[in-house]
mmCIF file of C-alpha atoms and ligand atoms in Angstrom:
data_model
loop_
_atom_site.group_PDB
_atom_site.id
_atom_site.type_symbol
_atom_site.label_atom_id
_atom_site.label_comp_id
_atom_site.label_asym_id
_atom_site.label_seq_id
_atom_site.Cartn_x
_atom_site.Cartn_y
_atom_site.Cartn_z
ATOM 1 C CA UNK A 695 4.830 0.078 -12.240
ATOM 2 C CA UNK A 696 3.451 1.017 -15.238
ATOM 3 C CA UNK A 697 0.546 3.620 -15.310
ATOM 4 C CA UNK A 698 -2.146 2.597 -18.341
ATOM 5 C CA UNK A 699 -5.716 0.863 -17.451
ATOM 6 C CA UNK A 700 -5.367 -2.892 -18.770
ATOM 7 C CA UNK A 701 -7.647 -4.581 -20.851
ATOM 8 C CA UNK A 702 -10.532 -7.112 -19.414
ATOM 9 C CA UNK A 703 -11.036 -4.507 -16.893
ATOM 10 C CA UNK A 704 -14.832 -2.851 -16.478
ATOM 11 C CA UNK A 705 -14.648 -0.189 -15.031
ATOM 12 C CA UNK A 706 -18.443 0.777 -13.684
ATOM 13 C CA UNK A 707 -18.288 4.438 -12.666
ATOM 14 C CA UNK A 708 -15.241 6.330 -15.605
ATOM 15 C CA UNK A 709 -15.151 8.868 -13.321
ATOM 16 C CA UNK A 710 -14.698 9.623 -9.429
ATOM 17 C CA UNK A 711 -16.424 11.479 -7.328
ATOM 18 C CA UNK A 712 -15.799 15.014 -5.491
ATOM 19 C CA UNK A 713 -12.990 14.855 -2.217
ATOM 20 C CA UNK A 714 -16.010 13.684 0.140
ATOM 21 C CA UNK A 715 -18.747 13.039 -1.893
ATOM 22 C CA UNK A 716 -20.310 9.418 -1.195
ATOM 23 C CA UNK A 717 -21.158 7.488 -4.217
ATOM 24 C CA UNK A 718 -23.170 4.167 -3.635
ATOM 25 C CA UNK A 719 -20.867 1.665 -4.925
ATOM 26 C CA UNK A 720 -23.773 -1.430 -3.584
ATOM 27 C CA UNK A 721 -26.680 -1.704 -1.063
ATOM 28 C CA UNK A 722 -25.510 0.577 1.737
ATOM 29 C CA UNK A 723 -21.564 1.090 0.377
ATOM 30 C CA UNK A 724 -20.734 4.394 0.259
ATOM 31 C CA UNK A 725 -17.055 5.252 -1.779
ATOM 32 C CA UNK A 726 -15.278 8.287 -1.207
ATOM 33 C CA UNK A 727 -12.499 10.201 -1.862
ATOM 34 C CA UNK A 728 -10.329 12.226 0.221
ATOM 35 C CA UNK A 729 -6.985 13.900 -0.998
ATOM 36 C CA UNK A 730 -3.086 13.408 -1.470
ATOM 37 C CA UNK A 731 -0.116 15.749 -1.991
ATOM 38 C CA UNK A 732 1.582 13.783 -3.759
ATOM 39 C CA UNK A 733 1.312 11.996 -7.692
ATOM 40 C CA UNK A 734 -0.585 9.080 -6.502
ATOM 41 C CA UNK A 735 -3.205 12.330 -5.465
ATOM 42 C CA UNK A 736 -6.120 10.989 -3.475
ATOM 43 C CA UNK A 737 -7.170 7.554 -2.386
ATOM 44 C CA UNK A 738 -10.314 6.038 -1.492
ATOM 45 C CA UNK A 739 -11.910 4.596 1.876
ATOM 46 C CA UNK A 740 -15.124 3.270 1.961
ATOM 47 C CA UNK A 741 -18.090 3.439 4.561
ATOM 48 C CA UNK A 742 -20.476 1.042 5.198
ATOM 49 C CA UNK A 743 -24.096 0.328 6.967
ATOM 50 C CA UNK A 744 -24.304 -0.264 10.125
ATOM 51 C CA UNK A 745 -27.624 0.024 10.870
ATOM 52 C CA UNK A 746 -26.955 1.967 14.787
ATOM 53 C CA UNK A 747 -23.266 3.420 12.884
ATOM 54 C CA UNK A 748 -21.029 3.437 10.266
ATOM 55 C CA UNK A 749 -18.087 1.201 9.530
ATOM 56 C CA UNK A 750 -15.356 3.256 8.089
ATOM 57 C CA UNK A 751 -12.256 1.583 6.272
ATOM 58 C CA UNK A 752 -8.983 3.300 6.097
ATOM 59 C CA UNK A 753 -8.448 6.578 5.830
ATOM 60 C CA UNK A 754 -6.503 8.938 4.186
ATOM 61 C CA UNK A 755 -3.997 10.903 5.802
ATOM 62 C CA UNK A 756 -4.174 12.584 9.195
ATOM 63 C CA UNK A 757 -3.818 16.479 7.922
ATOM 64 C CA UNK A 758 -6.138 19.891 8.782
ATOM 65 C CA UNK A 759 -7.825 19.523 5.032
ATOM 66 C CA UNK A 760 -8.182 15.239 6.096
ATOM 67 C CA UNK A 761 -9.977 16.059 8.755
ATOM 68 C CA UNK A 762 -12.320 19.053 7.452
ATOM 69 C CA UNK A 763 -13.601 16.401 4.702
ATOM 70 C CA UNK A 764 -14.183 13.623 7.450
ATOM 71 C CA UNK A 765 -16.046 16.686 9.334
ATOM 72 C CA UNK A 766 -17.952 17.434 6.319
ATOM 73 C CA UNK A 767 -18.320 14.097 5.490
ATOM 74 C CA UNK A 768 -19.881 13.202 9.377
ATOM 75 C CA UNK A 769 -22.488 16.135 8.900
ATOM 76 C CA UNK A 770 -23.735 15.715 5.143
ATOM 77 C CA UNK A 771 -23.483 12.044 4.162
ATOM 78 C CA UNK A 772 -22.748 10.586 7.495
ATOM 79 C CA UNK A 773 -25.295 11.959 9.980
ATOM 80 C CA UNK A 774 -27.431 10.647 11.660
ATOM 81 C CA UNK A 775 -25.497 8.292 13.131
ATOM 82 C CA UNK A 776 -21.885 7.672 14.437
ATOM 83 C CA UNK A 777 -18.685 6.195 13.547
ATOM 84 C CA UNK A 778 -18.965 2.714 14.995
ATOM 85 C CA UNK A 779 -15.359 1.225 13.411
ATOM 86 C CA UNK A 780 -12.605 1.837 11.268
ATOM 87 C CA UNK A 781 -11.352 -0.775 10.103
ATOM 88 C CA UNK A 782 -7.447 -0.535 7.746
ATOM 89 C CA UNK A 783 -5.774 -2.275 5.388
ATOM 90 C CA UNK A 784 -3.069 -1.677 5.898
ATOM 91 C CA UNK A 785 -0.393 0.463 7.988
ATOM 92 C CA UNK A 786 1.011 2.894 5.273
ATOM 93 C CA UNK A 787 -0.470 6.814 5.943
ATOM 94 C CA UNK A 788 -3.337 7.309 3.705
ATOM 95 C CA UNK A 789 -4.833 4.562 5.100
ATOM 96 C CA UNK A 790 -4.750 4.910 8.774
ATOM 97 C CA UNK A 791 -3.023 8.235 8.510
ATOM 98 C CA UNK A 792 -7.239 9.329 10.733
ATOM 99 C CA UNK A 793 -7.442 6.013 12.970
ATOM 100 C CA UNK A 794 -6.548 7.064 15.970
ATOM 101 C CA UNK A 795 -8.422 10.807 15.450
ATOM 102 C CA UNK A 796 -11.188 8.565 14.619
ATOM 103 C CA UNK A 797 -11.210 6.086 18.004
ATOM 104 C CA UNK A 798 -9.515 8.834 20.179
ATOM 105 C CA UNK A 799 -12.652 11.765 19.737
ATOM 106 C CA UNK A 800 -15.280 9.820 18.220
ATOM 107 C CA UNK A 801 -14.794 6.440 19.691
ATOM 108 C CA UNK A 802 -13.976 4.673 17.366
ATOM 109 C CA UNK A 803 -13.371 1.295 17.826
ATOM 110 C CA UNK A 804 -9.916 0.362 15.568
ATOM 111 C CA UNK A 805 -10.302 -3.228 13.469
ATOM 112 C CA UNK A 806 -6.818 -4.094 11.501
ATOM 113 C CA UNK A 807 -3.824 -6.925 11.739
ATOM 114 C CA UNK A 808 -1.337 -7.094 13.921
ATOM 115 C CA UNK A 809 1.520 -6.156 12.391
ATOM 116 C CA UNK A 810 -0.631 -3.264 10.719
ATOM 117 C CA UNK A 811 -1.357 -2.165 14.128
ATOM 118 C CA UNK A 812 2.134 -3.101 15.343
ATOM 119 C CA UNK A 813 4.074 -1.400 12.723
ATOM 120 C CA UNK A 814 1.618 2.001 13.131
ATOM 121 C CA UNK A 815 2.275 2.243 16.591
ATOM 122 C CA UNK A 816 6.012 2.113 16.617
ATOM 123 C CA UNK A 817 6.884 4.497 13.226
ATOM 124 C CA UNK A 818 4.303 7.206 15.523
ATOM 125 C CA UNK A 819 6.383 6.480 18.166
ATOM 126 C CA UNK A 820 9.851 6.706 16.902
ATOM 127 C CA UNK A 821 10.861 10.364 15.504
ATOM 128 C CA UNK A 822 13.835 11.512 14.082
ATOM 129 C CA UNK A 823 15.371 15.341 14.101
ATOM 130 C CA UNK A 824 17.578 13.624 12.615
ATOM 131 C CA UNK A 825 18.058 10.690 9.237
ATOM 132 C CA UNK A 826 19.604 7.760 11.279
ATOM 133 C CA UNK A 827 22.679 5.682 10.855
ATOM 134 C CA UNK A 828 20.642 2.945 9.727
ATOM 135 C CA UNK A 829 18.851 4.565 7.456
ATOM 136 C CA UNK A 830 21.755 6.674 5.457
ATOM 137 C CA UNK A 831 23.523 3.402 5.178
ATOM 138 C CA UNK A 832 20.472 1.937 3.309
ATOM 139 C CA UNK A 833 20.222 4.484 1.138
ATOM 140 C CA UNK A 834 24.074 4.523 0.092
ATOM 141 C CA UNK A 835 23.186 0.223 -0.241
ATOM 142 C CA UNK A 836 20.558 1.190 -2.437
ATOM 143 C CA UNK A 837 23.648 3.616 -4.847
ATOM 144 C CA UNK A 838 21.202 7.038 -3.632
ATOM 145 C CA UNK A 839 22.247 9.608 -6.009
ATOM 146 C CA UNK A 840 25.101 11.168 -4.207
ATOM 147 C CA UNK A 841 23.746 15.008 -4.115
ATOM 148 C CA UNK A 842 20.434 13.482 -2.898
ATOM 149 C CA UNK A 843 21.838 12.197 -0.877
ATOM 150 C CA UNK A 844 23.915 14.471 0.883
ATOM 151 C CA UNK A 845 21.205 16.690 0.627
ATOM 152 C CA UNK A 846 18.457 14.036 2.101
ATOM 153 C CA UNK A 847 21.304 13.282 5.383
ATOM 154 C CA UNK A 848 21.204 17.714 6.725
ATOM 155 C CA UNK A 849 17.370 17.352 6.756
ATOM 156 C CA UNK A 850 14.599 16.647 8.626
ATOM 157 C CA UNK A 851 14.051 13.166 7.827
ATOM 158 C CA UNK A 852 10.076 12.418 7.331
ATOM 159 C CA UNK A 853 8.706 11.231 9.938
ATOM 160 C CA UNK A 854 5.632 8.890 10.308
ATOM 161 C CA UNK A 855 4.064 10.544 12.731
ATOM 162 C CA UNK A 856 3.886 13.553 10.638
ATOM 163 C CA UNK A 857 0.987 12.082 8.732
ATOM 164 C CA UNK A 858 -0.018 10.218 10.911
ATOM 165 C CA UNK A 859 -2.155 11.019 13.497
ATOM 166 C CA UNK A 860 -1.320 9.139 17.823
ATOM 167 C CA UNK A 861 -2.085 6.337 18.389
ATOM 168 C CA UNK A 862 -3.961 5.015 21.378
ATOM 169 C CA UNK A 863 -3.477 2.193 22.693
ATOM 170 C CA UNK A 864 -5.664 -0.793 21.828
ATOM 171 C CA UNK A 865 -7.920 -2.515 18.506
ATOM 172 C CA UNK A 866 -8.555 -4.620 17.445
ATOM 173 C CA UNK A 867 -6.563 -7.442 15.986
ATOM 174 C CA UNK A 868 -7.901 -9.064 12.077
ATOM 175 C CA UNK A 869 -6.389 -12.703 11.215
ATOM 176 C CA UNK A 870 -6.588 -14.744 8.214
ATOM 177 C CA UNK A 871 -9.696 -16.789 8.143
ATOM 178 C CA UNK A 872 -11.313 -15.493 10.446
ATOM 179 C CA UNK A 873 -15.090 -13.873 9.307
ATOM 180 C CA UNK A 874 -16.385 -10.794 10.362
ATOM 181 C CA UNK A 875 -19.768 -8.593 10.094
ATOM 182 C CA UNK A 876 -19.621 -5.073 8.108
ATOM 183 C CA UNK A 877 -22.633 -3.941 6.247
ATOM 184 C CA UNK A 878 -25.044 -6.021 7.235
ATOM 185 C CA UNK A 879 -22.292 -8.394 5.057
ATOM 186 C CA UNK A 880 -20.970 -11.249 6.756
ATOM 187 C CA UNK A 881 -16.322 -11.480 5.860
ATOM 188 C CA UNK A 882 -14.418 -13.160 4.543
ATOM 189 C CA UNK A 883 -10.924 -11.995 5.428
ATOM 190 C CA UNK A 884 -7.824 -13.119 3.785
ATOM 191 C CA UNK A 885 -3.991 -11.727 4.504
ATOM 192 C CA UNK A 886 -2.458 -9.844 1.207
ATOM 193 C CA UNK A 887 1.306 -9.088 1.620
ATOM 194 C CA UNK A 888 4.537 -7.997 -0.173
ATOM 195 C CA UNK A 889 2.615 -4.419 -0.233
ATOM 196 C CA UNK A 890 2.563 -3.820 3.535
ATOM 197 C CA UNK A 891 3.421 -6.895 6.164
ATOM 198 C CA UNK A 892 -0.518 -8.648 6.545
ATOM 199 C CA UNK A 893 -2.498 -5.930 5.261
ATOM 200 C CA UNK A 894 -6.047 -7.162 5.184
ATOM 201 C CA UNK A 895 -8.536 -7.520 2.120
ATOM 202 C CA UNK A 896 -12.244 -8.107 2.742
ATOM 203 C CA UNK A 897 -14.365 -11.190 0.316
ATOM 204 C CA UNK A 898 -18.173 -10.878 1.083
ATOM 205 C CA UNK A 899 -20.141 -13.851 1.231
ATOM 206 C CA UNK A 900 -23.178 -12.805 0.494
ATOM 207 C CA UNK A 901 -22.494 -9.980 -3.079
ATOM 208 C CA UNK A 902 -19.715 -9.975 -5.128
ATOM 209 C CA UNK A 903 -17.513 -7.426 -2.630
ATOM 210 C CA UNK A 904 -14.181 -7.646 -2.498
ATOM 211 C CA UNK A 905 -12.746 -4.424 -0.186
ATOM 212 C CA UNK A 906 -8.878 -4.887 -1.501
ATOM 213 C CA UNK A 907 -7.174 -2.186 0.653
ATOM 214 C CA UNK A 908 -3.125 -1.558 -1.439
ATOM 215 C CA UNK A 909 -3.690 -5.330 -2.137
ATOM 216 C CA UNK A 910 -5.281 -5.718 -5.338
ATOM 217 C CA UNK A 911 -5.841 -1.615 -7.167
ATOM 218 C CA UNK A 912 -6.944 -1.106 -10.546
ATOM 219 C CA UNK A 913 -4.863 0.629 -13.229
ATOM 220 C CA UNK A 914 -1.336 0.684 -10.836
ATOM 221 C CA UNK A 915 0.591 -1.667 -9.874
ATOM 222 C CA UNK A 916 1.604 -1.517 -5.733
ATOM 223 C CA UNK A 917 4.587 -0.209 -4.348
ATOM 224 C CA UNK A 918 6.476 -2.771 -3.554
ATOM 225 C CA UNK A 919 9.793 -2.017 -1.389
ATOM 226 C CA UNK A 920 12.354 -2.691 1.145
ATOM 227 C CA UNK A 921 13.181 -0.232 4.078
ATOM 228 C CA UNK A 922 16.351 -0.298 6.630
ATOM 229 C CA UNK A 923 13.217 -2.177 8.946
ATOM 230 C CA UNK A 924 14.539 -5.058 7.402
ATOM 231 C CA UNK A 925 16.261 -4.448 4.340
ATOM 232 C CA UNK A 926 16.498 -8.610 3.777
ATOM 233 C CA UNK A 927 13.013 -8.651 3.764
ATOM 234 C CA UNK A 928 12.091 -10.436 0.081
ATOM 235 C CA UNK A 929 8.353 -8.356 -0.973
ATOM 236 C CA UNK A 930 8.610 -9.815 -3.809
ATOM 237 C CA UNK A 931 8.412 -13.551 -3.000
ATOM 238 C CA UNK A 932 5.718 -11.963 -0.442
ATOM 239 C CA UNK A 933 3.548 -10.292 -2.728
ATOM 240 C CA UNK A 934 3.907 -13.224 -5.268
ATOM 241 C CA UNK A 935 2.893 -15.557 -2.627
ATOM 242 C CA UNK A 936 -0.100 -13.038 -1.499
ATOM 243 C CA UNK A 937 -1.230 -13.487 -4.872
ATOM 244 C CA UNK A 938 -0.905 -16.652 -6.438
ATOM 245 C CA UNK A 939 -3.733 -17.487 -3.582
ATOM 246 C CA UNK A 940 -5.920 -14.912 -3.396
ATOM 247 C CA UNK A 941 -6.173 -15.123 -7.281
ATOM 248 C CA UNK A 942 -7.751 -18.486 -6.496
ATOM 249 C CA UNK A 943 -10.328 -16.685 -4.971
ATOM 250 C CA UNK A 944 -10.674 -13.850 -8.049
ATOM 251 C CA UNK A 945 -13.686 -14.227 -9.203
ATOM 252 C CA UNK A 946 -15.263 -12.119 -13.090
ATOM 253 C CA UNK A 947 -18.307 -10.227 -10.960
ATOM 254 C CA UNK A 948 -16.325 -9.260 -8.422
ATOM 255 C CA UNK A 949 -16.366 -5.574 -7.849
ATOM 256 C CA UNK A 950 -12.856 -4.581 -6.176
ATOM 257 C CA UNK A 951 -12.968 -1.922 -3.855
ATOM 258 C CA UNK A 952 -9.530 -0.665 -3.953
ATOM 259 C CA UNK A 953 -8.213 2.046 -1.929
ATOM 260 C CA UNK A 954 -6.542 3.795 -5.293
ATOM 261 C CA UNK A 955 -8.241 4.226 -8.566
ATOM 262 C CA UNK A 956 -11.311 2.556 -10.000
ATOM 263 C CA UNK A 957 -13.961 -0.063 -8.679
ATOM 264 C CA UNK A 958 -13.297 -2.508 -11.260
ATOM 265 C CA UNK A 959 -14.333 -6.297 -11.973
ATOM 266 C CA UNK A 960 -12.525 -8.157 -13.633
ATOM 267 C CA UNK A 961 -9.861 -9.879 -11.297
ATOM 268 C CA UNK A 962 -9.411 -13.250 -12.791
ATOM 269 C CA UNK A 963 -7.096 -11.072 -15.513
ATOM 270 C CA UNK A 964 -5.646 -8.753 -12.761
ATOM 271 C CA UNK A 965 -4.573 -11.220 -10.890
ATOM 272 C CA UNK A 966 -3.073 -12.489 -13.333
ATOM 273 C CA UNK A 967 -1.546 -8.634 -14.837
ATOM 274 C CA UNK A 968 -0.512 -8.461 -10.715
ATOM 275 C CA UNK A 969 1.138 -11.650 -10.284
ATOM 276 C CA UNK A 970 2.869 -10.874 -14.591
ATOM 277 C CA UNK A 971 4.242 -7.318 -14.384
ATOM 278 C CA UNK A 972 6.850 -9.385 -11.680
ATOM 279 C CA UNK A 973 7.550 -11.089 -13.545
ATOM 280 C CA UNK A 974 8.089 -9.413 -16.365
ATOM 281 C CA UNK A 975 10.347 -6.472 -14.304
ATOM 282 C CA UNK A 976 12.062 -9.994 -12.699
ATOM 283 C CA UNK A 977 12.817 -11.203 -16.244
ATOM 284 C CA UNK A 978 14.107 -7.769 -17.631
ATOM 285 C CA UNK A 979 16.091 -7.020 -14.536
ATOM 286 C CA UNK A 980 18.085 -9.932 -14.657
ATOM 287 C CA UNK A 981 18.880 -9.834 -18.170
ATOM 288 C CA UNK A 982 20.056 -6.499 -17.642
ATOM 289 C CA UNK A 983 22.423 -6.952 -14.312
ATOM 290 C CA UNK A 984 24.765 -8.935 -16.536
ATOM 291 C CA UNK A 985 27.396 -6.627 -15.428
ATOM 292 C CA UNK A 986 27.071 -5.276 -11.433
ATOM 293 C CA UNK A 987 24.673 -1.895 -11.530
ATOM 294 C CA UNK A 988 23.156 -1.041 -8.346
ATOM 295 C CA UNK A 989 19.254 -0.278 -7.490
ATOM 296 C CA UNK A 990 20.013 3.397 -8.640
ATOM 297 C CA UNK A 991 21.480 2.080 -11.799
ATOM 298 C CA UNK A 992 18.213 -0.423 -12.829
ATOM 299 C CA UNK A 993 15.035 2.483 -13.061
ATOM 300 C CA UNK A 994 14.938 1.659 -16.970
ATOM 301 C CA UNK A 995 14.638 -2.566 -17.166
ATOM 302 C CA UNK A 996 11.771 -1.688 -13.662
ATOM 303 C CA UNK A 997 9.867 1.380 -15.008
ATOM 304 C CA UNK A 998 10.318 1.969 -18.960
ATOM 305 C CA UNK A 999 10.695 5.347 -17.918
ATOM 306 C CA UNK A 1000 12.072 8.430 -16.777
ATOM 307 C CA UNK A 1001 11.462 8.837 -12.411
ATOM 308 C CA UNK A 1002 12.093 11.794 -11.149
ATOM 309 C CA UNK A 1003 12.871 14.010 -7.959
ATOM 310 C CA UNK A 1004 9.278 12.650 -6.626
ATOM 311 C CA UNK A 1005 9.228 9.326 -7.336
ATOM 312 C CA UNK A 1006 13.545 8.546 -6.739
ATOM 313 C CA UNK A 1007 13.122 6.703 -3.250
ATOM 314 C CA UNK A 1008 10.185 4.896 -3.552
ATOM 315 C CA UNK A 1009 11.265 3.590 -7.474
ATOM 316 C CA UNK A 1010 14.318 2.789 -5.653
ATOM 317 C CA UNK A 1011 13.307 1.078 -2.618
ATOM 318 C CA UNK A 1012 11.540 -1.442 -5.919
ATOM 319 C CA UNK A 1013 14.660 -1.347 -7.995
ATOM 320 C CA UNK A 1014 16.625 -2.729 -4.495
ATOM 321 C CA UNK A 1015 13.532 -5.559 -3.855
ATOM 322 C CA UNK A 1016 13.808 -6.946 -7.158
ATOM 323 C CA UNK A 1017 17.675 -6.906 -6.648
ATOM 324 C CA UNK A 1018 17.297 -8.788 -3.772
ATOM 325 C CA UNK A 1019 15.231 -11.467 -4.880
ATOM 326 C CA UNK A 1020 16.289 -12.262 -7.347
ATOM 327 C CA UNK A 1021 20.042 -12.676 -5.362
ATOM 328 C CA UNK A 1022 17.826 -14.596 -2.367
ATOM 329 C CA UNK A 1023 17.183 -16.861 -5.418
ATOM 330 C CA UNK A 1024 20.050 -17.907 -6.174
ATOM 331 C CA UNK A 1025 19.834 -16.340 -9.715
ATOM 332 C CA UNK A 1026 21.924 -13.472 -9.205
ATOM 333 C CA UNK A 1027 24.980 -12.384 -6.222
ATOM 334 C CA UNK A 1028 26.028 -9.267 -4.266
ATOM 335 C CA UNK A 1029 29.122 -6.792 -3.357
ATOM 336 C CA UNK A 1030 29.819 -4.324 -2.304
ATOM 337 C CA UNK A 1031 31.146 -1.278 -4.598
ATOM 338 C CA UNK A 1032 33.820 0.939 -3.323
ATOM 339 C CA UNK A 1033 30.571 3.694 -2.832
ATOM 340 C CA UNK A 1034 28.731 1.269 -0.814
ATOM 341 C CA UNK A 1035 25.828 0.850 -3.047
ATOM 342 C CA UNK A 1036 24.965 -3.157 -3.280
ATOM 343 C CA UNK A 1037 26.074 -4.152 -6.404
ATOM 344 C CA UNK A 1038 23.948 -7.343 -8.624
ATOM 345 C CA UNK A 1039 24.784 -9.204 -11.252
ATOM 346 C CA UNK A 1040 22.639 -12.049 -12.757
ATOM 347 C CA UNK A 1041 24.863 -15.427 -12.702
ATOM 348 C CA UNK A 1042 25.521 -17.149 -15.865
HETATM 349 ZN ZN1 ZN B 1256 -2.595 3.215 -0.335
#
């Protein structure tokens, strides 16, 4: 949600590396950046030295540009050893985009959660030339701006497979309470939730490293939204449950390696902020819906800034998730308005 560096956090590296250039953040752990063609213009990936090969964590989008950077990384800083494993924290395209390519073209073993694998493989196979009826109905229920709705209804929709490489059959599952050895360290696996279902985080037993994916980011709050695939999901509830559980593991000296922005320490503070951000948003939202409002009519209390077209979709699904949480917790009622939008009103 809101940008801006929170207090209490420390950033050992104040600037990110150039694309494909490594920064050694700990013994045998390389931090790389890859570009994304969006407002959030980068993703962090990591390579961990296993002695006879590399385990890489997350991959960036499947694009010619990103593949070329990976090739440079393999020819340069990673040279001499193969990428033997690709561990994917969650199913979003900026993280899983090239995992299938690393499997099929380089023989890497794919390691991820079962939900991440099933979601990504299902979505890559689900090719749509026109928006399906369920998606259009979902946009209506969220109160999408009618002009944008008409535009979307006529366009070929975003297809997951456009930016995610085909995923071959087969992967290795990690789940809650698993223990895995990577980069000479033993890691406890803990599941996040809310930003993406069954999102893996790794906690080193041997030093202070936490590989957090997008569950824990430093200076932006991860997007938590609902989608046509599961309109009655409660990702806000899932997010709060996961963050409260992970907060009990957090130590001041943890060095958090996230999927975006800069590595940081001060995790106990950040966990409190990530939880409080949503409690604060829910409180403001509840006060704002004293009269019935749709998701797209609730950007002001949630984001406290104007929302451009590039962010509209993310803002819409996040507002819908917060409203639905209030509804599912019994703090709001909802009814279907004449324009097809759910409108929510706080119970007085
Ligand atoms: Zn991400």
